[in-house]
Amino acid sequence: MAAESADSSIVRMFRQAIADDRFADGLEFLLATAQLRETFDHYSAEIPKGIALSGGTPHNDGGDVLPHVVLICTPAFLGGYIQYILLAAHLGGHRRLSVIPLSGYEPGESLPASLDAAIESIAESVRDTVGDDEYVVGGMSGGGNLAHATAARLLEKGDTRLRGLIILDSFIAPEAHDRQLGTAKDAVVDTDAMIPDLAGFTTERLTALACWLDLLMQHEHQPLDCETLVLKCTKPSPTHNLNEWPVETWSTAQTVRTVDAQHVELCSTEAPTTAQLVDQWLGQLSIPQA
């Protein structure tokens, strides 16, 4: 019998950790494995490019209303644009909308060597994606935290085309992230079970998940000096009641809106409502059109 491949062995051990209700231990195992992978310490051509989702169709840039919306992917183990496809279908028909994937989820992609390298790579990907457009950056859940860090980096660079930040049910406090571990476990298991041909566990995807979650926890949030929309869910999720968490301070000029939904519904079943609230807020920024 052929020896078990390293890839299948790592996946098998992580599945066993889940079965034994040791998801946190499984993540630590994946993080240790991730540290053996190839890494990058600066932005390069090999880092995944932004994907246009205007109109809800990949590579379709039909929307022309500004500001250009750039959404940062969450550190889910898929790591790709599918996370925002329904939101794009409702928001991107008339508005420019792109998604920035995180590096390391597919074969041949490397992982960031540090939080600084991670944020720098996202910031440069955003700038490459928007060209000369006025734009906003945003993200859901952990993607919102990465968007906040990216906006901070872009402001440090003096990028005057950045007009705002969109936070879709994200949290700053470490205690809140600890509560979300149960949700992360459920999301990993459910996605793998529902669409295994697309989302099947691989060493790349799982170790990238662990790497980006670890980097996410290292970010120290400071209120930004830019217009910010914060969308907050009002219904508890099956594994936590973070809807009761107080609204946190993401910027010195934030607008808070609520959505009568659970966390996972914000960009899925409640995508029409989310898109409407985002579009209303964007309209108030009064960006000159292309």
Coordinates of C-alpha atoms in Angstrom, one line a residue:
M1 CA 0.0 0.0 0.0
A2 CA 1.3 3.4 -0.9
A3 CA 2.3 5.7 1.9
E4 CA -0.3 8.3 2.9
S5 CA 0.6 11.7 1.4
A6 CA 1.5 14.6 3.6
D7 CA -1.5 16.5 2.4
S8 CA -4.0 13.8 3.2
S9 CA -2.3 13.1 6.6
I10 CA -2.7 16.8 7.6
V11 CA -6.3 16.9 6.5
R12 CA -7.1 13.6 8.3
M13 CA -5.5 14.9 11.6
F14 CA -7.5 18.1 11.4
R15 CA -10.7 16.2 10.7
Q16 CA -10.0 14.1 13.8
A17 CA -9.4 17.2 15.9
I18 CA -12.9 18.4 14.9
A19 CA -14.5 15.0 15.6
D20 CA -12.8 15.1 19.1
D21 CA -14.2 18.6 19.7
R22 CA -10.7 20.0 19.7
F23 CA -11.1 22.7 17.0
A24 CA -8.7 25.1 18.7
D25 CA -6.0 22.5 19.0
G26 CA -6.6 21.6 15.4
L27 CA -5.9 25.3 14.5
E28 CA -2.7 25.3 16.5
F29 CA -1.6 22.2 14.6
L30 CA -2.4 23.9 11.2
L31 CA -0.5 27.0 12.3
A32 CA 2.6 25.0 13.1
T33 CA 2.3 23.4 9.6
A34 CA 1.7 26.8 8.0
Q35 CA 5.0 28.0 9.4
L36 CA 6.8 25.5 7.2
R37 CA 5.3 26.9 4.0
E38 CA 6.9 29.4 1.7
T39 CA 6.3 33.0 2.7
F40 CA 6.6 36.5 1.3
D41 CA 7.7 39.7 3.1
H42 CA 6.8 42.2 0.4
Y43 CA 4.2 42.7 -2.4
S44 CA 5.0 40.8 -5.6
A45 CA 3.4 39.8 -8.9
E46 CA 2.6 36.3 -7.5
I47 CA 0.1 37.6 -4.9
P48 CA -3.5 37.1 -6.0
K49 CA -5.0 40.0 -7.9
G50 CA -8.3 41.7 -7.2
I51 CA -11.3 40.3 -9.0
A52 CA -14.0 42.4 -10.5
L53 CA -17.5 41.4 -9.4
S54 CA -19.6 44.2 -10.8
G55 CA -23.1 42.8 -11.6
G56 CA -22.3 39.6 -9.6
T57 CA -20.3 38.0 -12.4
P58 CA -16.5 37.5 -12.0
H59 CA -14.4 39.5 -14.4
N60 CA -17.4 41.7 -15.5
D61 CA -16.6 45.4 -14.9
G62 CA -19.9 46.7 -16.1
G63 CA -20.6 48.9 -13.1
D64 CA -19.4 52.5 -13.4
V65 CA -20.8 54.3 -10.4
L66 CA -18.2 55.5 -7.9
P67 CA -16.8 55.1 -5.3
H68 CA -15.4 51.7 -6.3
V69 CA -16.2 49.2 -3.6
V70 CA -13.3 46.9 -2.7
L71 CA -14.1 44.1 -0.3
I72 CA -11.4 42.1 1.5
C73 CA -12.0 38.4 1.8
T74 CA -12.5 36.8 5.2
P75 CA -9.9 34.3 6.5
A76 CA -12.4 31.4 5.8
F77 CA -10.8 28.4 4.4
L78 CA -12.2 29.1 0.9
G79 CA -10.4 32.5 0.9
G80 CA -12.0 33.6 -2.4
Y81 CA -14.6 35.9 -4.0
I82 CA -17.5 33.5 -3.5
Q83 CA -18.0 35.0 0.0
Y84 CA -19.4 38.2 -1.6
I85 CA -21.0 36.9 -4.7
L86 CA -24.6 37.5 -3.5
L87 CA -23.8 41.0 -2.2
A88 CA -22.2 41.8 -5.5
A89 CA -25.3 40.6 -7.4
H90 CA -27.4 43.3 -5.5
L91 CA -24.9 46.1 -5.2
G92 CA -22.6 45.7 -8.3
G93 CA -25.2 46.0 -11.1
H94 CA -24.5 49.8 -11.3
R95 CA -21.5 50.2 -9.0
R96 CA -17.9 49.2 -9.5
L97 CA -17.2 46.4 -7.0
S98 CA -14.1 44.2 -6.6
V99 CA -12.9 41.6 -4.1
I100 CA -9.3 41.1 -2.9
P101 CA -8.5 37.4 -2.2
L102 CA -6.1 36.4 0.5
S103 CA -2.8 34.7 -0.6
G104 CA -1.9 31.2 0.3
Y105 CA -5.2 29.3 -0.3
E106 CA -4.3 27.8 -3.7
P107 CA -1.4 25.6 -4.8
G108 CA 1.7 27.7 -5.6
E109 CA 0.6 30.7 -3.5
S110 CA 2.8 31.7 -0.5
L111 CA 1.7 33.0 2.9
P112 CA 2.6 36.4 4.5
A113 CA 5.6 36.2 6.7
S114 CA 4.2 38.8 9.1
L115 CA 1.2 41.0 9.7
D116 CA 3.0 43.9 8.1
A117 CA 3.6 41.9 4.9
A118 CA 0.0 40.8 4.9
I119 CA -1.4 44.3 5.2
E120 CA 1.1 45.7 2.7
S121 CA 0.1 43.0 0.2
I122 CA -3.6 43.8 0.5
A123 CA -3.1 47.5 0.3
E124 CA -1.0 47.2 -2.9
S125 CA -3.6 44.8 -4.4
V126 CA -6.3 47.4 -3.6
R127 CA -4.4 50.2 -5.3
D128 CA -3.7 48.0 -8.4
T129 CA -7.4 47.1 -8.5
V130 CA -8.9 50.6 -8.3
G131 CA -6.5 52.3 -10.7
D132 CA -7.5 56.0 -10.7
D133 CA -10.9 55.5 -9.0
E134 CA -12.1 57.0 -5.8
Y135 CA -12.8 54.0 -3.6
V136 CA -13.8 52.5 -0.2
V137 CA -12.6 49.3 1.4
G138 CA -14.6 47.0 3.5
G139 CA -15.2 43.4 4.6
M140 CA -17.4 41.1 6.6
S141 CA -16.3 39.5 9.9
G142 CA -12.6 39.0 9.9
G143 CA -12.5 40.6 6.5
G144 CA -13.7 43.8 8.1
N145 CA -10.7 43.7 10.5
L146 CA -8.3 43.3 7.6
A147 CA -10.1 46.1 5.8
H148 CA -9.6 48.4 8.8
A149 CA -5.9 47.6 8.9
T150 CA -5.6 48.1 5.1
A151 CA -7.4 51.5 5.4
A152 CA -5.0 52.5 8.1
R153 CA -2.0 51.6 5.9
L154 CA -3.4 53.4 2.9
L155 CA -4.0 56.6 5.0
E156 CA -0.5 56.3 6.2
K157 CA 0.6 56.3 2.6
G158 CA -1.4 59.5 2.0
D159 CA -3.8 57.9 -0.5
T160 CA -6.4 60.7 -1.0
R161 CA -8.6 58.5 -3.2
L162 CA -9.6 56.3 -0.2
R163 CA -13.0 57.8 0.8
G164 CA -14.3 55.4 3.5
L165 CA -14.4 52.1 5.3
I166 CA -17.2 49.5 5.5
I167 CA -17.4 47.2 8.5
L168 CA -19.9 44.3 8.1
D169 CA -20.5 42.8 11.5
S170 CA -16.9 42.7 12.6
F171 CA -15.5 42.9 16.1
I172 CA -12.4 44.4 17.7
A173 CA -12.3 42.9 21.2
P174 CA -10.2 39.7 21.6
E175 CA -13.1 38.3 23.7
A176 CA -15.4 38.7 20.8
H177 CA -13.1 36.8 18.5
D178 CA -12.8 34.0 21.1
R179 CA -16.6 33.7 21.1
Q180 CA -16.6 33.3 17.3
L181 CA -14.4 30.2 17.4
G182 CA -17.6 28.1 17.5
T183 CA -19.0 29.8 14.5
A184 CA -15.7 29.3 12.6
K185 CA -15.8 25.6 13.3
D186 CA -19.4 25.3 12.1
A187 CA -18.6 27.3 9.0
V188 CA -15.6 25.1 8.1
V189 CA -17.6 21.9 8.7
D190 CA -20.8 23.0 6.9
T191 CA -19.0 24.4 3.9
D192 CA -16.9 21.3 3.4
A193 CA -20.0 19.1 3.7
M194 CA -22.2 21.2 1.4
I195 CA -19.9 21.8 -1.5
P196 CA -16.9 19.4 -1.2
D197 CA -15.9 19.6 -4.9
L198 CA -15.4 23.3 -4.5
A199 CA -14.4 23.7 -0.9
G200 CA -12.8 20.4 0.0
F201 CA -10.1 20.5 2.7
T202 CA -6.6 20.8 1.4
T203 CA -3.4 21.5 3.2
E204 CA -3.1 24.9 1.4
R205 CA -6.6 26.0 2.4
L206 CA -6.4 24.8 6.0
T207 CA -3.0 26.1 6.8
A208 CA -3.8 29.5 5.2
L209 CA -6.9 29.6 7.4
A210 CA -4.8 29.2 10.5
C211 CA -2.1 31.6 9.3
W212 CA -4.6 34.5 8.5
L213 CA -6.6 33.9 11.7
D214 CA -3.4 34.2 13.7
L215 CA -2.4 37.4 11.9
L216 CA -5.9 38.8 12.4
M217 CA -5.5 38.6 16.2
Q218 CA -2.2 40.5 16.1
H219 CA -3.8 43.7 14.6
E220 CA -4.1 46.6 17.1
H221 CA -7.1 48.7 16.2
Q222 CA -7.0 52.4 16.5
P223 CA -9.9 54.7 15.4
L224 CA -9.3 55.9 11.9
D225 CA -9.9 59.4 10.6
C226 CA -12.2 58.5 7.8
E227 CA -15.9 58.0 7.0
T228 CA -17.0 54.6 8.1
L229 CA -20.2 52.5 7.8
V230 CA -20.7 49.9 10.5
L231 CA -23.4 47.3 9.9
K232 CA -24.4 45.3 13.0
C233 CA -26.6 42.2 13.1
T234 CA -29.4 42.1 15.7
K235 CA -30.1 38.3 15.9
P236 CA -27.9 35.9 17.9
S237 CA -26.0 33.2 16.0
P238 CA -26.4 29.5 17.0
T239 CA -23.0 29.5 18.8
H240 CA -22.8 33.0 20.3
N241 CA -24.7 36.2 21.2
L242 CA -22.4 38.8 19.7
N243 CA -25.4 40.8 18.6
E244 CA -25.5 42.0 22.2
W245 CA -21.9 43.2 22.0
P246 CA -21.7 47.0 22.2
V247 CA -20.9 49.0 19.1
E248 CA -17.1 49.4 18.9
T249 CA -15.2 52.5 17.7
W250 CA -13.7 51.9 14.3
S251 CA -13.3 55.5 13.3
T252 CA -13.9 59.1 14.4
A253 CA -16.7 59.4 11.9
Q254 CA -18.8 56.3 11.8
T255 CA -22.4 55.7 10.9
V256 CA -24.0 52.6 12.5
R257 CA -26.9 50.7 10.9
T258 CA -28.5 47.5 12.1
V259 CA -29.8 44.5 10.1
D260 CA -32.3 42.1 11.6
A261 CA -30.3 39.0 10.8
Q262 CA -27.7 36.5 12.1
H263 CA -24.1 37.1 11.3
V264 CA -23.9 34.5 8.5
E265 CA -27.0 35.9 6.8
L266 CA -25.6 39.4 6.2
C267 CA -24.0 38.6 2.8
S268 CA -26.3 35.7 2.0
T269 CA -30.1 35.7 2.6
E270 CA -30.0 39.3 3.8
A271 CA -27.7 40.5 1.0
P272 CA -30.4 42.7 -0.6
T273 CA -30.8 44.6 2.7
T274 CA -27.1 44.9 3.2
A275 CA -26.6 46.1 -0.3
Q276 CA -29.3 48.7 0.1
L277 CA -27.8 50.1 3.3
V278 CA -24.3 50.2 1.8
D279 CA -25.6 51.9 -1.4
Q280 CA -27.4 54.6 0.6
W281 CA -24.3 55.4 2.6
L282 CA -22.1 55.4 -0.5
G283 CA -24.5 57.9 -2.1
Q284 CA -24.0 60.3 0.8
L285 CA -20.2 60.4 0.1
S286 CA -20.9 62.5 -3.0
I287 CA -18.1 61.1 -5.1
P288 CA -17.7 62.6 -8.7
Q289 CA -18.7 60.0 -11.3
A290 CA -16.4 58.6 -14.0

